[in-house]
Amino acid sequence: MCQSPVQPSPKTTSPQGEFGEVLENYKRICENVENAKAKYRSSDENIAIMAVTKTVAPEKINFAISQGITLLGENRVQEYLSKKDQYDKTAQVHMIGRLQTNKVKYIINDVAMIQSVDSVKLAKEINRLAAKNNRIMDVLLEINIGGEESKSGIAAEGLDELIYEAAQLENLRIKGLMAIPPIGCGEDMFDRMHSIFLRVKEKAVPNVSMETLSMGMSGDYELAIKHGSNLVRIGTALFGARKYLEG
Ligand SMILES: *Cc1c(COP(=O)(O)O)cnc(C)c1O
C-alpha cells in the first residue's frame, strides 16, 4: 500500500520550502495510486511506489524518504556509487538499469534487489558474487516486451529458458518480472506482461515466486496498475524534469 506522507514538518508545509514541490508531487502520486487501486484492484493488494533517482541530488532523495518513500530505484552503477554514502539508509535500493556483468561486484552488498536481470550470464554472475558475500539476492527478470532493439530485457520467447536456468542458482531468488514498455504503446503491452506474469505464477516453479510485477512510470503508472503492476517506478512525476538527457 502507498505510505501516506508523514505529517509535514513546519518547514516543508511552506510552498516556498526547498522541496515543497516534491511533497506536493508525492501526495498526488499517492492519491492517484490509491484511486487506481480502488478502481481496478482489490483492497488487500499492496502497490509499492519506487522513487527513481537518476540525476536527482541526494538531499532531495532524502527529503522524499523523510516524507514516506521507502524504495529507491537506481539506473547507473557509477552514479549510484557516487551518491549512496549520502543516502538515508532507511530506504531500500533496487538496481533497475541495464547492468553489465563486470559491475555486479560494486553493488552486490548494497542493493536489496536487482530488477534488470535479462541473461543467464548476468544471473550466474550475481549468484556467484552473492554466494561469495554470503547472501541471497532477490531479482526480477526484465522482459523487453516491446521487442525494441535499443532496450534491455530478454525477449518474451526467451523467458522460460532464463527462468529454468536462473531457478537453479542457489543464491538467487526470482521474485517476479519487470518491463519498460515502449512509450505510448497503450495498454496492450501491460496486458501482455500481466498474462506472462500469471502464466509463470501458475507453473509454480521451485525457487520462483511471482510476487512482484514492476511496471509503470510517471506517464502511465495508473494504466500499469490496471494491468496488475504492484511496483511503480516514478522519476519525473516525483522529482521534476531531469536535468540532462538520458544516455
Ligand atoms: C527513468 C526510469 C524510470 C522513471 O521514469 P519517469 O518517466 O521519469 O518516471 C523508471 N524505470 C526505469 C528503468 C527508468 O530508467
Coordinates of N, CA and C and ligand atoms in Angstrom, one line a residue, residues 52 54 75 96 178 180 217-219 233-237 242 246, ligand 1:
V52 N 12.5 6.9 -8.5 CA 13.7 6.7 -9.4 C 14.6 7.9 -9.3
K54 N 17.6 8.8 -10.8 CA 18.7 9.3 -11.7 C 18.7 10.8 -11.9
N75 N 19.6 3.6 -11.7 CA 19.8 3.1 -13.1 C 21.3 2.9 -13.4
I96 N 17.7 -0.9 -11.2 CA 16.7 -1.1 -12.2 C 17.2 -0.8 -13.6
M178 N 9.9 -7.6 -14.6 CA 10.0 -6.1 -14.8 C 9.9 -5.8 -16.3
I180 N 9.9 -2.3 -19.2 CA 9.8 -0.9 -19.6 C 9.1 -0.9 -21.0
M217 N 5.5 4.0 -15.1 CA 6.4 5.1 -14.8 C 5.6 6.3 -14.7
S218 N 6.2 7.5 -14.7 CA 5.5 8.7 -14.5 C 4.3 8.9 -15.3
G219 N 4.4 8.5 -16.6 CA 3.3 8.8 -17.5 C 2.2 7.8 -17.6
R233 N 7.5 2.7 -10.8 CA 8.8 3.3 -10.7 C 8.6 4.8 -11.2
I234 N 8.7 5.7 -10.3 CA 8.4 7.1 -10.6 C 9.6 8.0 -10.5
G235 N 9.9 8.7 -11.6 CA 11.0 9.6 -11.5 C 10.5 11.1 -11.6
T236 N 10.3 11.5 -12.9 CA 10.0 12.9 -13.1 C 8.7 13.4 -12.4
A237 N 7.7 12.5 -12.3 CA 6.4 13.0 -11.7 C 6.6 13.3 -10.2
R242 N 14.2 15.9 -15.4 CA 15.6 15.6 -15.2 C 16.5 16.6 -15.9
E246 N 18.9 11.3 -20.9 CA 19.4 10.0 -20.5 C 20.2 9.5 -21.6
Ligands
LIG1 C1 14.0 6.6 -15.5 C2 13.3 5.3 -15.3 C3 12.1 5.3 -14.7 C4 11.3 6.5 -14.3 O1 10.9 7.3 -15.4 P1 10.0 8.5 -15.3 O2 9.3 8.6 -16.6 O3 10.8 9.7 -15.0 O4 9.0 8.3 -14.2 C5 11.5 4.0 -14.4 N1 12.1 2.9 -14.7 C6 13.4 2.9 -15.3 C7 14.0 1.6 -15.6 C8 14.0 4.1 -15.6 O5 15.2 4.1 -16.2

